Short mmCIF file of C-alpha atoms and ligand atoms in Angstrom, two decimals:
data_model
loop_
_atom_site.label_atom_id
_atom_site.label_comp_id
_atom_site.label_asym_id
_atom_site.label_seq_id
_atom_site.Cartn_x
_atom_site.Cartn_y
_atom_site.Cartn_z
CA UNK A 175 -57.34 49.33 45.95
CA UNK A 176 -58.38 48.06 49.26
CA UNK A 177 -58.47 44.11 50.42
CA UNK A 178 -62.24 45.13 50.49
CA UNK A 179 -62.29 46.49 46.98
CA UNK A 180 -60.08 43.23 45.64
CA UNK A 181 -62.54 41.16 47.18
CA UNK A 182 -65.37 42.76 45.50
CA UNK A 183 -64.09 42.57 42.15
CA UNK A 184 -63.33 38.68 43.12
CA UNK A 185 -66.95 38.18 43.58
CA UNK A 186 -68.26 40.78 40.34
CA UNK A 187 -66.53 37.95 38.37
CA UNK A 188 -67.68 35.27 40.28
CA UNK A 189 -71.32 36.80 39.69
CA UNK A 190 -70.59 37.63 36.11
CA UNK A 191 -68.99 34.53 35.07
CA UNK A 192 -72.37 32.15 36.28
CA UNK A 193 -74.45 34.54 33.34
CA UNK A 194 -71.81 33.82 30.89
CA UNK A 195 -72.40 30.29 31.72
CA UNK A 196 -69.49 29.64 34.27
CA UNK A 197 -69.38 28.31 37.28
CA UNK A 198 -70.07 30.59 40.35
CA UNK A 199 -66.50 31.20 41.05
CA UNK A 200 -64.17 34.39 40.85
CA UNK A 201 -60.30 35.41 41.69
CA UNK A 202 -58.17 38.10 41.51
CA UNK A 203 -54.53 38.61 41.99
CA UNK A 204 -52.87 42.09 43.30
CA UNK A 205 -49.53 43.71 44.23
CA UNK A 206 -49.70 46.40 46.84
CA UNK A 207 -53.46 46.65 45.83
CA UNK A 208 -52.97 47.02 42.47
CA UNK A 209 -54.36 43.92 39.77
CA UNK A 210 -52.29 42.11 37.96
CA UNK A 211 -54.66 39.16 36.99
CA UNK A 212 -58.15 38.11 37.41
CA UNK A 213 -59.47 34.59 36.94
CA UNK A 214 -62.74 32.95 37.04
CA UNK A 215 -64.00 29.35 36.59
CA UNK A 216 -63.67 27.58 33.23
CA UNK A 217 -64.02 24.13 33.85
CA UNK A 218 -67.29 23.46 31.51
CA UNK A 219 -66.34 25.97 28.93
CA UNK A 220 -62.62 24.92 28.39
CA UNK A 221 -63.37 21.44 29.14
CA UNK A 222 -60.66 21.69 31.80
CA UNK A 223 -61.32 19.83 35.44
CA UNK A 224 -58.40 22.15 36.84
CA UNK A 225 -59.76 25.74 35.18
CA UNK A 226 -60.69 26.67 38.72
CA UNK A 227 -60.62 31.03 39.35
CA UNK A 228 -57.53 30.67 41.47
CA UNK A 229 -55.58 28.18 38.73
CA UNK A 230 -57.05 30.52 36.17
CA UNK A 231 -55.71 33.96 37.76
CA UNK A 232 -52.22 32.09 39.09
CA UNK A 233 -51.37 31.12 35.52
CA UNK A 234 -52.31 34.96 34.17
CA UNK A 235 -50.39 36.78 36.76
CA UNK A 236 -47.27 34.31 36.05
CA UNK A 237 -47.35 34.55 32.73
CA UNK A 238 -47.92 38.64 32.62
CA UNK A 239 -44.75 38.81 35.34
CA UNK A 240 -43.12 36.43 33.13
CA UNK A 241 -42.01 34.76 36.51
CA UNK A 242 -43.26 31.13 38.59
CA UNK A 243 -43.24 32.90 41.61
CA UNK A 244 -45.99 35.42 42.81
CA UNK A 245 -44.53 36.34 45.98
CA UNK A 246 -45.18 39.38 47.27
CA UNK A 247 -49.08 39.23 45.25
CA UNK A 248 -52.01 38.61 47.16
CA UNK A 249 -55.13 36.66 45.77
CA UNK A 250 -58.77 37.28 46.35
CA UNK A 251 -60.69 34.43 45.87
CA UNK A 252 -64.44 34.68 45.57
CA UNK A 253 -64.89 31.54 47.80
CA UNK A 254 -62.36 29.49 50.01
CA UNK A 255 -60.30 27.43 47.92
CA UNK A 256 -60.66 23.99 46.80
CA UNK A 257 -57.85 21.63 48.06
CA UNK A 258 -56.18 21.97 44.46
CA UNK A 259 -55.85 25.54 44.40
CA UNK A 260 -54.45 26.09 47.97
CA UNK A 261 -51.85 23.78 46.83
CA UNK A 262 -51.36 26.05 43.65
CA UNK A 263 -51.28 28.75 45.90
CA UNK A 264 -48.70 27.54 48.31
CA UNK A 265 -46.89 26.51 44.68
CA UNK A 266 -46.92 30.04 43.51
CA UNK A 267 -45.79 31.10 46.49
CA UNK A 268 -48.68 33.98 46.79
CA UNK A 269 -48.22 35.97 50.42
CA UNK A 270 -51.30 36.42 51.24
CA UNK A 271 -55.07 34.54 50.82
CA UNK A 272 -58.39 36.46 51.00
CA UNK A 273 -61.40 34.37 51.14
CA UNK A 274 -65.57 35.24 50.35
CA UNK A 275 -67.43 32.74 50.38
CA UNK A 276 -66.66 29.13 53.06
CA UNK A 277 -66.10 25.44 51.96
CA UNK A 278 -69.38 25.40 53.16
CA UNK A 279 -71.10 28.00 51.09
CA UNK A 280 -69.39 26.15 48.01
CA UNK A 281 -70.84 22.08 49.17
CA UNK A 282 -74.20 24.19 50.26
CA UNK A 283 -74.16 25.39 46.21
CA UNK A 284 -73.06 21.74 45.17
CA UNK A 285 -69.47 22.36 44.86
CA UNK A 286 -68.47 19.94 47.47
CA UNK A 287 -65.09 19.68 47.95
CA UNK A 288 -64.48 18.47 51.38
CA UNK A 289 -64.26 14.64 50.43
CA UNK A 290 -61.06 15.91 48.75
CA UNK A 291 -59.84 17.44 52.22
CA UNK A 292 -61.04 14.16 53.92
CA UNK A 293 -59.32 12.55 51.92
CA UNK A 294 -55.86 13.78 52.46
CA UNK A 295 -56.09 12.57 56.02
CA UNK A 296 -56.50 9.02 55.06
CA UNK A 297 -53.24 6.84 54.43
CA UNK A 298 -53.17 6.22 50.70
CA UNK A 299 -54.73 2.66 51.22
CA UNK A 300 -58.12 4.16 52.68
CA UNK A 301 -58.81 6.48 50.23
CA UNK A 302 -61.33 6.45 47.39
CA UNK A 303 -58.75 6.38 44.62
CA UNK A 304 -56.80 3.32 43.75
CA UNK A 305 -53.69 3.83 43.73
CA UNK A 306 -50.28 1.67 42.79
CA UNK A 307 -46.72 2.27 43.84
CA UNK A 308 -44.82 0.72 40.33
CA UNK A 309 -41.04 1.18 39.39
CA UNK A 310 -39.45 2.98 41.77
CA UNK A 311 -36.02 2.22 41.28
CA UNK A 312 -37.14 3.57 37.47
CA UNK A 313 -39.01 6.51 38.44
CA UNK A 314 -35.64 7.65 40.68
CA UNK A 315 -33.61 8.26 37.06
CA UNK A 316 -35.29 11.64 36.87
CA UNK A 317 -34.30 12.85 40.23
CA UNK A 318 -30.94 11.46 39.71
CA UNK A 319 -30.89 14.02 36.24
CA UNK A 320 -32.26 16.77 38.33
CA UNK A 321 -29.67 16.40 41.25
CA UNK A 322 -27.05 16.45 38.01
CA UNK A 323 -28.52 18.92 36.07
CA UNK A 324 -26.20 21.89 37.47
CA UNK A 325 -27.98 24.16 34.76
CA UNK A 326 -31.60 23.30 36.35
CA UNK A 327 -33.58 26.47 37.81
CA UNK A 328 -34.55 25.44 40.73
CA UNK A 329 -38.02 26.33 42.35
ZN1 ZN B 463 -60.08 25.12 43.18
#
């Protein structure tokens, strides 16, 4: 399949998945054109804040390579992703992203995510989330098993 054809299967689900109650979002994951997982929103009917199409179709095509690495797949995202699934896709290590829809087509349908980008640029003070720096000499005990662990798979 082309990058054009990917893309419109990205947005059939995105369109499909608002009549099944979903929200307006759709993704799709290929190698060399081909699918290996799709993906669309789920966040109201799974109850899950982080059911997003890219999350949704990352965790398919992962689990159907049986690997946490997707490099060398592609996704197709129905809209430009949220800050959460960019990171998810840098995490997956996908090669390539193909975007629909803009940030602003998303905040224009009430999906407004760039407070989340704005956000990030703020030092951790500034932003809208309290946060706490506790037990860090603690909290270092897990690295120090990781650095030890020499049967750890490293990713
Ligand atoms: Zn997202």
């Amino acid at each position: 399949m082309t990058h054009k054809e990917l893309m419109k299967r990205a947005i059939e689900l995105a369109t499909e998945n608002v009549s099944r109650g979903g929200g307006p979002f759709g993704a799709v994951i290929a190698r060399n054109g081909n699918i290996i997982a799709e993906g669309v929103n789920r966040v109201t009917a799974n109850h899950d804040p982080t059911a997003h199409a890219e999350v949704q179709a990352i965790r398919a095509a992962a689990s159907k390579l049986g690997s946490f690495t997707l490099e060398g797949c592609d996704i197709y995202a129905s809209c430009e992703p949220c800050p959460m699934c960019l990171g998810a896709i840098y995490w997956a290590r996908l090669s390539r992203l193909f975007y629909g829809g803009t940030q602003k087509d998303a905040a224009a349908a009430g999906f407004d995510d760039a407070f989340i980008y704005k956000e990030l640029e703020l030092q951790k003070e500034e932003r809208r989330l309290p946060s706490e720096h506790l037990l860090h000499d603690e909290a270092l005990g897990a690295f120090k098993a990781w650095c030890d662990n020499d049967k750890k798979t490293a990713y």
